[in-house]
C-alpha cells in the first residue's frame, strides 16, 4: 500500500536509514531510561518500536502526529541527564495537542542527526500535503492496520475485519459484491489502486449526488452559470459569485479540460465542498483580518493561568514546556509565580504546594525564544511576585539581560499616553504586568528630571536622591525586617511595569475616580460572576477603558476550567485558562481564538468597546440584531471509533449543537442517533435556534456515541464563533478532545441565517 504515496514521499539517505531501524534509549524520567528499537515503516508515514531487533513491534506514532523535532539542548529532561548522555546524541519529538513529548538518546551524534533530519523532512512533507495526499495517507494507515499479515494485499477476510475497524456495519453479501467489483486482477485480494476503488464505492455520497443533480442540467457537470446559481442561492456568496466560481473551478476541478471549459465535475464539486472554501469556517476570517490599531483593552486576549504547570495545582509538574505549549498555541498572557530560590536564584512553582520547581531565568529564556514564533503581537508577562528585595533585583536583572530589546521598559515614545497602545504598536514586545511603586506620570517626570540633572552634571545630588529613596524602601536591618523585606517592592523591578500596573479592586466607582487607564485588576471567577450579576453594565463600561483579568478559583486543584463565555460577555479581556486541561471550556476558548490568524487578539464587538455602552450581559435588549439560525445536520463521514481496542464495536452517532453566548441564547439541541454506522451516517434533521446577541455567540458541534446504559461517549467536536460561520452547504472537519485533527472525519450540514426572530416549528 506504500504505492499510494509512492513518488511523492521525500526520499533521502536519512529516511532510508530510518527504515532500516535503530536502537535508541527512550527516556521518561531521570530513573526510567530503556533501550528500544525504532524503525520507520515502508510507508514512510509511521514509526514502530520493539524491545529489541526482531521482537514483536507495535506502532509508536504517525508522522502526522508530530509537530516538530527539537535537539537535546532544548529538552529539560535531557539537560538534567547531561552528565550521563551527551546532549548532542539526544532529541525530542514534540506531538500536536497535549500528548507528552518523546525524548530519545541515540548511540552517536550521527544517528541522532539522521533521525532529527529525516523526521523533520517527513513532518514538513505532511504539513504541506494537499487534500488528496492527506486522504492517500489516511488510506495507507488503514491498509497497514487491515493487512494483518503485512503481505501488501488484503483478502476478503481482512477486508471484513477492516470494515469493523473503520466503523462500518455492512451485510456480508453487499461487502463481497463491492470487494469483487474492485478486484480487477481477480486475485481474490485487493492491492493499492484496487483498495482505493473499494474505498470510493464505500464512500459514495448519495446526498451530494442529489444536490449536484438539483443544479446540473445533464447530471454530469455544472456549467459556469449553474455553479454561479448554486453559489448565490445556496452558499449566499452574493455579487462576487461569478468571479468566485471561476476561482473555485480552477482550484478544485481535477480535469484540465474541465478547467478550460469552466465546468465543474462531480469530483470537482465534492473537492470544493470538502475544502477550506466549503468549510463552515469562513476562510476570510483565518488570516489577520481585524483592525489591530485599537487600544489593548478593546481586544480579547488569549491568556493562560499558572502557565508553568503541565498537570494539577497540588502535585503537578512545573515545566518550561508549559510556556512553550501555551505560546505556540497563541497565548499572549502567561503567568509566572516566582518565589525565593536557593543560591540566590528565584524559582517558579505554585507556592505552598508539592508542585516541582523551575528556575525563573529558564522561564525567561523560554519566553525570549518562543514568544513571537506564532504571533508578533505583544506578550503580557503576569508576574506574581513573592520574592525578597534581593531576589527581586535578580528578577529585574534576568528580565533586562535575557529579553533585551524584546522587553518594554519605557513608554513607546517617552511621552505620557492618553490610552493604552495597540497590539500593532507593541509588536514583538513583552510587557511586565505587576505591582508598581509609582505612577507612570511620576516615572516620566523623574526621567525628565534625571535628564536635566545629567545635563547639569549634578551626579552627587542624584546619588543622594536614590540613596534616600532606597533607604526609605529597603530593609534597614536584615534580622529585624526579614518579613518587611519580602513585602517591599524593589524599584528596579517596579520600573519595568509600564502599561500593565496591577491594582486592588474595590468597586467600579472607585476605579473610575482613582485609577488610570494603564492600571488593571484581577478577579477570581466567583468575584467576576457576582459583579456581572449585580453590576453587569458597569463591568462592561469598566472594560471599555481598562484591562481586566479573570482567573480560576483556587478550589480547582485538578486544573479544571470555567466557561470563559460568561466573562467575555462582560468584555473581560484576559480570561485566564488552565490550557493543559482539555474539555468543553477549552474547545470554546480555542474556537474564539481560531480566527484572526490565531494571533491571540480578537477585537471585541463595538458595544463592548464603548465607555457609555448600555449593554448588560444578563439582560440584553435591542438595538442588537436578533437572528434565527437553521442548521440541517445532513450526514457524517468516517467518524472514528470510541474504543479502538474493541474491533467489533461500531458507534451509534448523534449530533448535538450547543450555543454559548448571553444567558438567553445559551442552549442546545440534538439529532436522533444512527444505529451501527460511524462510516457514513445520515440524519437529515433540522435544528432551529433564536439568538438575541449573535455577535457574542459560539457554536459547538459535538458528535457522541449513543449509549442508553451510560453517558454518551465523545467522538469529535468543532467550535467556532457565529461571526466566522459561512452559510449554505458546508463540511465541519472534526477535532479530538485534545483539539487535534480527526481527518477525514467530518459532518455535512446546511446553514441558514435569517434576520429577526422567527417562529420555530416544533
XYZ file of C-alpha atoms in Angstrom:
762
model
C 0.000 0.000 0.000
C 3.082 2.237 0.063
C 2.234 2.800 -3.621
C -0.389 5.432 -2.716
C 2.274 7.979 -1.787
C 4.965 6.436 -3.995
C 6.901 9.026 -5.952
C 5.670 11.847 -3.700
C 7.373 10.868 -0.445
C 10.658 12.700 0.115
C 13.409 10.091 -0.078
C 16.761 10.904 1.464
C 19.638 8.874 2.855
C 18.362 9.711 6.354
C 14.863 8.339 5.574
C 16.318 5.128 4.097
C 18.480 4.584 7.197
C 15.442 5.207 9.450
C 13.632 2.436 7.566
C 16.452 0.035 8.491
C 15.856 0.780 12.192
C 17.940 1.999 15.133
C 18.406 1.020 18.783
C 17.883 4.122 20.936
C 17.282 4.912 24.562
C 13.759 6.056 25.401
C 13.848 8.456 28.367
C 10.792 9.143 30.542
C 12.475 10.420 33.704
C 15.837 10.509 35.448
C 15.213 6.919 36.557
C 13.367 5.482 33.506
C 15.754 5.061 30.549
C 15.259 1.944 28.412
C 16.669 0.703 25.106
C 14.119 0.325 22.338
C 14.342 -0.489 18.621
C 12.723 2.250 16.496
C 12.002 1.804 12.799
C 10.259 3.880 10.135
C 7.848 1.653 8.213
C 7.972 1.186 4.440
C 5.019 3.573 4.026
C 7.284 6.363 5.297
C 4.443 7.597 7.495
C 4.537 5.507 10.682
C 7.218 4.682 13.251
C 7.035 1.392 15.155
C 9.095 0.267 18.132
C 10.044 -3.004 19.803
C 12.054 -4.058 22.853
C 14.800 -5.350 20.545
C 15.557 -6.127 16.891
C 13.263 -8.902 15.686
C 10.893 -8.677 18.653
C 7.187 -8.045 18.221
C 6.751 -4.417 17.218
C 3.866 -2.010 17.806
C 3.013 1.398 16.400
C 4.693 4.253 18.258
C 3.470 7.282 16.315
C 2.407 8.544 12.895
C 4.365 11.327 11.190
C 1.103 13.324 11.063
C 1.080 13.273 14.910
C 4.406 15.142 15.049
C 4.572 18.926 15.305
C 8.356 19.329 15.317
C 11.685 17.806 16.357
C 13.979 19.554 18.865
C 17.624 18.917 19.662
C 18.714 17.628 23.074
C 19.799 21.050 24.337
C 16.148 22.192 24.267
C 14.860 19.357 26.468
C 14.568 19.968 30.214
C 14.737 16.226 30.871
C 17.767 15.574 28.658
C 19.564 18.618 30.095
C 19.115 17.135 33.565
C 20.890 13.979 32.301
C 23.725 15.835 30.526
C 26.384 14.152 32.688
C 25.051 10.725 31.703
C 24.342 11.297 27.981
C 25.913 13.892 25.647
C 23.154 16.348 24.679
C 24.222 16.134 21.018
C 23.039 12.489 20.989
C 19.581 13.366 22.288
C 16.498 14.775 20.593
C 12.827 15.369 21.392
C 9.781 14.534 19.283
C 7.036 17.076 20.001
C 3.457 15.988 19.207
C 0.377 18.015 18.319
C -2.086 18.657 21.154
C -1.340 17.694 24.746
C 0.449 14.382 24.115
C 3.682 14.134 26.120
C 6.965 14.684 24.295
C 9.114 11.676 23.375
C 12.760 12.064 24.477
C 15.253 9.753 22.745
C 19.019 9.293 23.038
C 20.878 7.726 20.092
C 24.173 5.853 20.331
C 26.037 8.521 18.390
C 25.682 12.116 17.229
C 25.440 10.833 13.625
C 22.463 8.559 14.436
C 20.700 11.384 16.279
C 21.198 13.677 13.264
C 19.839 11.007 10.881
C 16.574 10.781 12.865
C 16.259 14.504 13.503
C 16.774 15.490 9.860
C 14.758 12.559 8.485
C 11.788 13.148 10.787
C 11.743 16.901 10.121
C 11.822 16.240 6.361
C 8.776 13.955 6.642
C 6.961 16.339 9.031
C 7.439 19.213 6.567
C 6.093 16.985 3.779
C 2.967 16.085 5.783
C 2.404 19.725 6.792
C 2.393 20.768 3.134
C 0.224 17.884 1.868
C -2.735 18.761 -0.302
C -6.200 17.312 0.272
C -5.626 14.249 -1.962
C -2.273 13.425 -0.362
C -3.805 13.604 3.113
C -6.539 11.199 2.035
C -3.948 8.868 0.490
C -2.008 8.864 3.737
C -5.150 8.120 5.737
C -5.952 5.196 3.418
C -2.370 3.916 3.697
C -2.663 3.969 7.506
C -5.899 1.938 7.327
C -4.403 -0.516 4.843
C -1.454 -1.058 7.207
C -3.875 -1.804 10.052
C -6.101 -4.062 7.955
C -3.286 -6.006 6.275
C -2.757 -8.235 9.293
C -0.099 -10.485 7.733
C 1.657 -7.434 6.175
C 1.913 -9.021 2.673
C 0.850 -5.806 0.892
C -2.543 -7.173 -0.192
C -5.861 -7.692 1.521
C -8.064 -10.787 1.482
C -11.849 -10.575 1.906
C -11.462 -11.836 5.484
C -9.026 -8.983 6.196
C -11.413 -6.527 4.494
C -14.280 -7.669 6.751
C -12.085 -7.038 9.793
C -11.054 -3.641 8.380
C -14.683 -2.598 7.879
C -15.339 -3.201 11.585
C -12.211 -1.186 12.447
C -13.472 1.631 10.186
C -16.883 1.748 11.916
C -18.777 0.133 9.018
C -21.656 -2.283 9.611
C -22.446 -3.948 6.279
C -24.154 -7.127 5.137
C -21.560 -9.706 4.114
C -23.124 -10.215 0.687
C -23.023 -6.494 -0.164
C -19.443 -6.173 1.126
C -18.398 -9.141 -1.045
C -20.021 -7.560 -4.130
C -18.021 -4.348 -3.600
C -14.870 -6.424 -2.993
C -15.310 -8.401 -6.233
C -16.051 -5.247 -8.257
C -12.795 -3.663 -7.007
C -10.713 -6.855 -7.536
C -9.978 -6.198 -11.226
C -6.937 -8.510 -11.140
C -9.232 -11.362 -9.988
C -6.599 -12.412 -7.426
C -9.132 -12.607 -4.566
C -7.153 -9.826 -2.892
C -7.059 -6.024 -3.084
C -3.837 -4.144 -3.732
C -3.097 -0.363 -3.923
C -5.395 1.043 -6.626
C -7.976 -1.719 -6.128
C -8.264 -0.773 -2.468
C -8.829 2.879 -3.491
C -11.684 1.825 -5.801
C -13.174 -0.250 -2.979
C -12.953 2.791 -0.685
C -14.643 5.001 -3.325
C -17.521 2.530 -3.584
C -17.862 2.578 0.209
C -17.882 6.381 0.403
C -20.339 7.143 -2.384
C -22.093 10.343 -1.260
C -25.751 9.964 -2.314
C -26.746 13.260 -0.635
C -24.056 15.176 -2.571
C -25.046 13.473 -5.838
C -28.633 14.610 -5.243
C -27.519 18.190 -4.533
C -25.324 18.168 -7.650
C -28.291 16.921 -9.709
C -30.510 19.767 -8.443
C -28.275 22.316 -10.222
C -26.811 20.288 -13.117
C -28.974 20.076 -16.246
C -27.277 16.930 -17.572
C -26.279 15.363 -14.226
C -22.646 15.141 -15.441
C -21.272 18.592 -14.816
C -22.057 22.079 -13.518
C -21.632 24.780 -16.156
C -20.237 28.116 -15.010
C -23.739 29.624 -14.860
C -25.127 26.611 -12.965
C -22.289 26.825 -10.446
C -22.851 30.591 -10.038
C -26.551 29.864 -9.336
C -25.538 27.360 -6.649
C -23.089 29.804 -5.038
C -25.677 32.594 -4.967
C -28.784 30.626 -3.987
C -27.326 28.161 -1.504
C -23.925 29.453 -0.415
C -25.103 33.092 -0.126
C -21.921 34.333 -1.859
C -23.644 37.446 -3.246
C -22.480 39.655 -6.113
C -18.954 38.280 -6.342
C -20.219 34.733 -7.079
C -19.247 34.920 -10.798
C -15.587 35.708 -10.092
C -15.537 33.239 -7.215
C -16.947 30.438 -9.406
C -14.029 30.778 -11.849
C -11.519 30.721 -8.989
C -13.126 27.653 -7.392
C -13.274 25.710 -10.682
C -9.606 26.470 -11.269
C -8.788 25.375 -7.718
C -10.891 22.218 -7.385
C -11.710 20.746 -10.821
C -9.342 17.753 -11.295
C -9.508 17.602 -15.125
C -7.614 20.131 -17.243
C -10.324 20.046 -19.939
C -12.931 20.921 -17.289
C -10.858 23.905 -16.189
C -10.510 25.087 -19.793
C -14.266 24.787 -20.391
C -15.071 26.391 -16.990
C -17.169 23.439 -15.836
C -17.173 21.507 -12.559
C -17.449 17.715 -12.499
C -18.949 15.750 -9.619
C -15.420 15.040 -8.314
C -14.594 18.754 -8.529
C -17.832 19.652 -6.744
C -17.020 17.225 -3.925
C -13.448 18.570 -3.750
C -14.862 22.092 -3.335
C -17.357 21.102 -0.636
C -14.666 19.261 1.326
C -12.022 22.024 1.001
C -11.420 25.169 3.068
C -13.656 27.024 0.593
C -16.535 24.697 1.514
C -15.696 24.687 5.223
C -18.130 26.063 7.794
C -15.350 28.394 8.996
C -15.153 31.430 6.714
C -11.654 31.401 5.134
C -11.608 35.219 5.159
C -11.519 35.015 8.998
C -8.428 32.771 9.029
C -5.712 35.408 8.357
C -5.389 38.568 10.454
C -8.463 40.456 9.223
C -9.341 42.718 12.153
C -8.238 46.273 12.931
C -5.137 45.838 15.143
C -4.627 49.567 15.831
C -7.105 49.958 18.686
C -6.094 50.129 22.391
C -5.192 46.815 24.055
C -8.318 46.894 26.212
C -10.507 46.649 23.079
C -9.418 43.040 22.469
C -10.000 39.633 23.979
C -6.503 38.373 24.814
C -5.587 34.665 24.796
C -4.455 34.124 28.411
C -3.050 31.252 30.448
C -3.321 30.548 34.185
C -0.370 29.049 36.102
C 1.330 28.531 32.753
C 4.248 26.638 34.279
C 2.022 23.686 35.287
C 1.530 20.744 32.931
C -0.637 18.878 35.468
C -2.756 19.652 38.533
C -2.358 22.536 41.013
C -1.188 20.465 44.027
C 1.378 17.903 42.896
C 1.732 18.637 39.179
C 4.979 19.108 37.331
C 6.272 22.634 36.698
C 7.994 22.850 33.339
C 9.118 25.373 30.743
C 7.205 23.072 28.349
C 4.037 24.676 29.754
C 5.212 28.045 28.405
C 6.311 26.607 25.060
C 2.935 24.926 24.506
C 0.953 27.979 25.611
C 2.922 30.370 23.383
C 2.817 28.008 20.393
C -0.987 27.811 20.645
C -1.254 31.615 20.591
C -1.335 32.600 24.284
C -0.423 36.268 24.707
C -0.648 36.479 28.500
C 1.340 33.952 30.523
C 1.631 33.699 34.298
C 4.765 33.342 36.427
C 4.539 32.616 40.183
C 8.030 33.471 41.389
C 9.484 32.709 44.825
C 12.845 32.915 46.593
C 15.037 30.028 45.488
C 18.311 28.541 46.711
C 21.688 30.076 45.791
C 20.046 33.447 45.208
C 18.164 32.265 42.099
C 14.357 32.845 42.063
C 12.227 29.787 41.267
C 8.808 29.310 39.656
C 6.187 26.995 41.158
C 2.703 27.005 42.711
C 3.514 28.232 46.214
C 2.714 26.162 49.327
C 2.079 23.023 47.248
C 4.073 19.962 46.175
C 4.424 21.093 42.559
C 8.003 20.876 41.252
C 10.172 23.975 40.745
C 11.952 25.519 37.775
C 14.419 28.409 37.626
C 12.941 31.804 36.768
C 15.806 32.531 34.372
C 14.915 29.369 32.384
C 11.334 30.622 32.042
C 12.576 33.999 30.782
C 14.949 32.313 28.299
C 11.998 30.242 27.023
C 9.940 33.427 26.588
C 12.778 35.039 24.645
C 12.896 32.054 22.282
C 9.205 31.276 21.779
C 7.251 34.500 22.476
C 6.891 35.507 18.829
C 7.059 32.234 16.911
C 3.261 32.019 16.486
C 2.301 35.693 16.683
C 4.136 39.026 16.503
C 1.669 40.724 18.816
C 2.680 41.587 22.397
C 3.064 39.080 25.211
C 1.987 40.111 28.709
C 4.039 38.507 31.484
C 1.741 38.298 34.506
C 4.219 38.379 37.381
C 3.048 37.026 40.739
C 5.959 38.227 42.820
C 6.547 36.561 46.230
C 10.285 37.324 46.476
C 12.511 39.205 48.868
C 14.083 42.501 47.853
C 17.348 40.787 46.935
C 15.812 38.213 44.621
C 13.514 40.811 43.047
C 16.665 42.542 41.859
C 17.748 39.244 40.291
C 14.322 39.016 38.579
C 14.739 42.531 37.149
C 18.294 41.676 36.030
C 17.197 38.483 34.231
C 14.278 40.219 32.513
C 16.503 43.052 31.305
C 19.514 40.974 30.290
C 17.798 37.938 28.749
C 14.933 39.707 26.972
C 16.959 42.728 25.834
C 15.061 44.776 23.234
C 12.048 42.459 23.490
C 11.285 43.894 26.954
C 9.177 47.052 27.013
C 10.924 49.153 29.671
C 9.529 52.618 28.889
C 6.565 54.170 27.102
C 6.734 53.862 23.323
C 7.668 57.488 22.613
C 8.753 58.596 26.073
C 5.565 60.656 26.335
C 2.579 60.204 28.640
C -0.153 58.465 26.620
C -3.879 59.063 26.987
C -4.876 55.457 26.239
C -3.265 52.046 26.034
C -1.187 51.421 22.902
C -2.417 48.977 20.270
C -1.233 45.433 19.505
C 0.138 46.857 16.237
C 2.305 49.411 18.080
C 3.513 46.808 20.592
C 4.582 44.140 18.098
C 7.470 41.914 19.275
C 7.316 43.428 22.790
C 6.997 41.684 26.157
C 5.121 43.689 28.823
C 5.555 43.023 32.542
C 2.255 43.021 34.463
C 2.754 43.574 38.168
C 2.805 45.990 41.072
C 4.440 49.384 40.738
C 5.744 51.819 43.373
C 4.750 54.939 41.483
C 2.508 56.121 38.679
C 3.576 56.286 35.044
C 3.316 60.077 35.279
C 5.806 60.138 38.187
C 8.157 57.811 36.309
C 8.190 60.055 33.241
C 8.607 63.157 35.398
C 11.523 61.517 37.176
C 13.105 60.616 33.838
C 12.844 64.253 32.716
C 14.430 65.464 35.977
C 17.142 62.845 35.590
C 17.937 64.061 32.085
C 18.020 67.695 33.311
C 20.333 66.850 36.189
C 22.646 64.815 33.979
C 22.840 67.723 31.564
C 23.822 69.949 34.508
C 26.339 67.368 35.735
C 24.717 67.120 39.174
C 25.508 63.449 39.755
C 26.222 63.691 43.530
C 22.707 65.096 44.142
C 21.244 62.312 42.030
C 23.107 59.688 44.037
C 21.888 61.126 47.338
C 18.326 61.218 45.971
C 18.488 57.497 45.113
C 20.112 56.744 48.466
C 17.279 58.412 50.375
C 14.638 56.593 48.303
C 16.362 53.288 48.794
C 16.802 53.975 52.486
C 13.086 54.581 52.802
C 12.080 51.422 50.935
C 14.770 48.886 51.679
C 15.069 46.915 54.932
C 17.184 48.782 57.499
C 18.148 45.655 59.324
C 18.184 42.218 57.758
C 17.349 40.489 61.048
C 14.559 42.815 62.165
C 12.952 43.356 58.806
C 13.073 39.932 57.112
C 9.263 39.885 56.724
C 9.148 43.512 55.643
C 11.816 42.783 53.027
C 9.505 40.298 51.324
C 6.611 42.754 51.255
C 8.545 45.649 49.739
C 8.843 46.110 46.022
C 12.260 46.635 44.520
C 12.481 49.872 42.404
C 14.371 48.180 39.538
C 11.547 45.645 39.142
C 8.841 48.292 39.636
C 10.368 50.361 36.818
C 9.756 47.520 34.317
C 5.972 47.769 34.770
C 4.730 50.280 32.177
C 1.237 49.816 30.714
C 0.045 46.960 32.935
C 0.175 48.027 36.578
C -1.897 45.818 38.876
C -4.120 47.485 41.484
C -6.659 46.228 44.011
C -10.318 46.414 43.058
C -12.855 47.970 45.461
C -15.785 48.949 43.246
C -16.364 50.432 39.804
C -16.943 53.958 41.108
C -13.629 53.854 42.982
C -11.817 52.587 39.856
C -13.323 55.335 37.704
C -12.401 58.075 40.182
C -8.958 56.905 41.340
C -7.402 54.633 38.728
C -5.721 55.308 35.397
C -6.201 53.539 32.066
C -2.887 51.604 32.417
C -3.920 50.142 35.796
C -5.732 46.820 35.870
C -7.345 44.498 38.383
C -7.603 40.724 38.622
C -10.828 38.974 39.633
C -11.417 35.440 40.811
C -14.100 33.673 38.777
C -16.522 33.908 41.747
C -15.970 37.661 42.195
C -16.313 38.293 38.452
C -19.549 36.266 38.247
C -21.073 38.223 41.143
C -20.100 41.557 39.578
C -21.679 40.520 36.253
C -24.944 39.621 38.014
C -25.052 42.672 40.277
C -23.464 45.409 38.151
C -23.087 43.908 34.668
C -23.410 47.163 32.737
C -20.804 48.902 34.925
C -18.439 45.978 34.327
C -18.925 46.378 30.539
C -18.173 50.117 30.787
C -15.159 49.450 33.036
C -13.729 47.002 30.477
C -14.160 49.570 27.710
C -11.358 51.708 29.208
C -9.351 49.390 31.477
C -7.990 45.861 31.264
C -9.386 43.083 33.479
C -8.004 39.646 34.203
C -10.156 36.754 35.438
C -8.557 33.632 36.930
C -9.898 30.199 38.015
C -10.948 29.538 41.605
C -8.313 28.158 43.972
C -10.674 25.234 44.557
C -9.907 23.964 41.035
C -6.976 21.902 42.292
C -7.451 19.467 39.385
C -6.695 22.305 36.937
C -10.257 22.213 35.594
C -11.657 25.243 33.776
C -14.659 27.548 33.903
C -16.685 28.551 30.849
C -14.976 31.713 29.521
C -18.094 32.893 27.669
C -19.691 34.454 30.753
C -16.708 36.788 31.214
C -16.345 37.605 27.513
C -19.998 38.715 27.578
C -18.949 41.467 30.021
C -15.955 42.448 27.887
C -13.262 40.953 30.184
C -10.105 40.777 28.085
C -7.743 38.367 29.872
C -9.833 35.331 30.835
C -7.069 33.011 32.043
C -7.419 29.272 31.432
C -5.631 26.114 32.538
C -4.630 25.385 28.947
C -3.160 21.994 29.908
C -6.689 20.679 30.563
C -8.764 19.685 27.514
C -12.561 19.777 27.502
C -15.645 21.810 26.607
C -14.270 25.022 28.125
C -11.024 24.882 26.126
C -12.993 23.978 22.985
C -14.905 27.268 23.358
C -11.672 29.142 24.088
C -9.798 27.669 21.114
C -12.878 28.290 18.962
C -12.821 32.039 19.601
C -9.072 32.423 19.056
C -9.016 30.264 15.904
C -9.845 33.433 13.940
C -7.664 36.449 13.132
C -4.585 34.447 12.228
C -4.558 32.697 15.620
C -2.600 35.773 16.755
C -4.048 35.740 20.301
C -6.002 39.007 19.953
C -9.665 39.217 18.891
C -11.432 42.577 18.605
C -14.444 42.855 20.916
C -17.863 43.823 19.442
C -18.358 47.597 19.267
C -20.924 47.652 22.108
C -18.221 46.247 24.445
C -15.735 48.972 23.430
C -17.981 51.926 24.286
C -17.499 53.537 27.728
C -21.119 54.747 27.554
C -22.482 51.342 26.497
C -25.970 50.431 27.741
C -25.338 46.699 27.247
C -25.990 44.428 30.222
C -24.809 40.816 29.696
C -27.536 39.430 31.966
C -30.361 41.481 30.415
C -29.512 42.021 26.739
C -32.010 44.168 24.823
C -32.153 45.959 21.438
C -30.513 47.552 19.419
C -28.689 44.244 18.983
C -29.817 42.451 15.854
C -31.547 39.229 16.751
C -31.263 36.350 14.298
C -32.713 32.909 13.685
C -30.352 30.089 12.815
C -31.437 26.939 10.985
C -28.976 24.049 10.858
C -29.765 20.961 8.844
C -27.483 18.158 10.043
C -27.287 16.023 6.897
C -24.605 13.345 7.229
C -21.291 12.274 8.752
C -18.140 10.861 7.181
C -15.519 8.447 8.557
C -16.210 9.022 12.243
C -13.562 7.381 14.461
C -14.272 4.548 16.868
C -14.683 5.470 20.518
C -12.964 2.321 21.784
C -10.277 1.274 19.329
C -9.464 -1.831 21.374
C -12.863 -3.393 20.563
C -12.794 -4.449 16.918
C -16.455 -5.452 16.858
C -17.875 -2.289 18.420
C -19.379 0.220 15.967
C -20.628 3.638 17.050
C -24.254 4.840 17.129
C -23.604 8.540 16.419
C -25.775 11.539 17.217
C -25.006 15.230 16.742
C -25.558 17.858 19.422
C -25.388 21.544 18.501
C -24.559 23.754 21.500
C -24.733 27.548 21.527
C -22.883 29.621 24.118
C -23.489 33.349 24.426
C -25.576 35.616 26.646
C -27.739 33.606 29.031
C -30.986 33.645 26.944
C -29.025 32.461 23.869
C -27.234 29.585 25.615
C -28.977 26.358 24.597
C -28.513 23.012 22.852
C -30.396 20.591 20.612
C -29.503 17.205 19.223
C -30.437 14.790 16.464
C -31.589 11.220 16.963
C -28.860 8.575 16.797
C -27.994 6.399 13.798
C -27.517 2.764 14.749
C -24.253 0.965 13.944
C -22.807 3.400 11.405
C -19.833 5.622 12.045
C -18.649 5.496 8.443
C -21.382 7.374 6.583
C -24.337 8.034 8.954
C -27.291 10.044 7.592
C -29.543 12.202 9.822
C -31.230 14.796 7.570
C -32.621 16.646 10.619
C -33.072 20.411 11.030
C -32.374 22.230 14.309
C -33.559 25.805 14.849
C -32.170 28.457 17.238
C -33.071 32.042 18.099
C -30.323 34.449 19.161
C -30.634 37.898 20.717
C -26.903 38.757 20.568
C -25.355 36.703 17.742
C -22.136 38.791 17.864
C -21.212 37.026 21.131
C -22.381 33.523 20.213
C -20.088 30.483 19.927
C -21.338 27.306 18.213
C -20.106 23.847 19.146
C -20.889 20.818 17.013
C -20.463 17.733 19.175
C -20.669 14.148 17.884
C -21.377 11.490 20.511
C -21.795 7.717 20.565
C -25.280 6.979 21.921
C -25.299 4.662 24.921
C -28.589 4.078 26.738
C -26.853 2.494 29.755
C -24.468 5.383 30.495
C -23.401 8.847 29.387
C -22.878 9.126 25.647
C -19.198 8.881 24.677
C -17.342 11.713 22.923
C -16.447 11.120 19.251
C -15.419 14.566 17.983
C -16.239 18.280 18.073
C -15.728 21.602 16.328
C -16.334 25.052 17.828
C -16.391 28.420 16.084
C -17.731 31.978 16.518
C -21.056 32.899 14.910
C -19.284 35.788 13.164
C -16.949 33.346 11.332
C -19.628 30.942 10.107
C -20.435 30.500 6.402
C -23.957 29.833 5.176
C -25.011 27.096 2.777
C -23.849 23.501 2.358
C -20.713 23.118 4.473
C -18.400 20.484 5.887
C -17.303 20.588 9.519
C -13.907 18.959 9.999
C -13.949 17.354 13.440
C -11.336 17.686 16.169
C -10.396 15.333 19.007
C -10.826 16.031 22.742
C -7.321 17.403 22.547
C -8.122 19.789 19.712
C -6.116 17.840 17.092
C -7.489 16.940 13.658
C -9.534 13.748 13.243
C -9.075 13.876 9.439
C -11.014 12.822 7.418
C -13.860 12.707 9.991
C -16.459 15.367 9.175
C -20.097 16.433 9.270
C -22.048 17.715 6.272
C -24.578 20.439 7.162
C -26.672 23.224 5.674
C -26.574 26.598 7.463
C -29.206 29.324 7.059
C -29.243 32.645 8.966
C -32.397 34.737 8.989
C -32.822 38.313 10.252
C -35.020 38.696 13.347
C -36.727 36.090 15.492
C -38.816 33.597 13.519
C -41.391 31.086 14.625
C -39.671 27.800 15.439
C -41.546 24.760 14.174
C -41.967 22.103 16.811
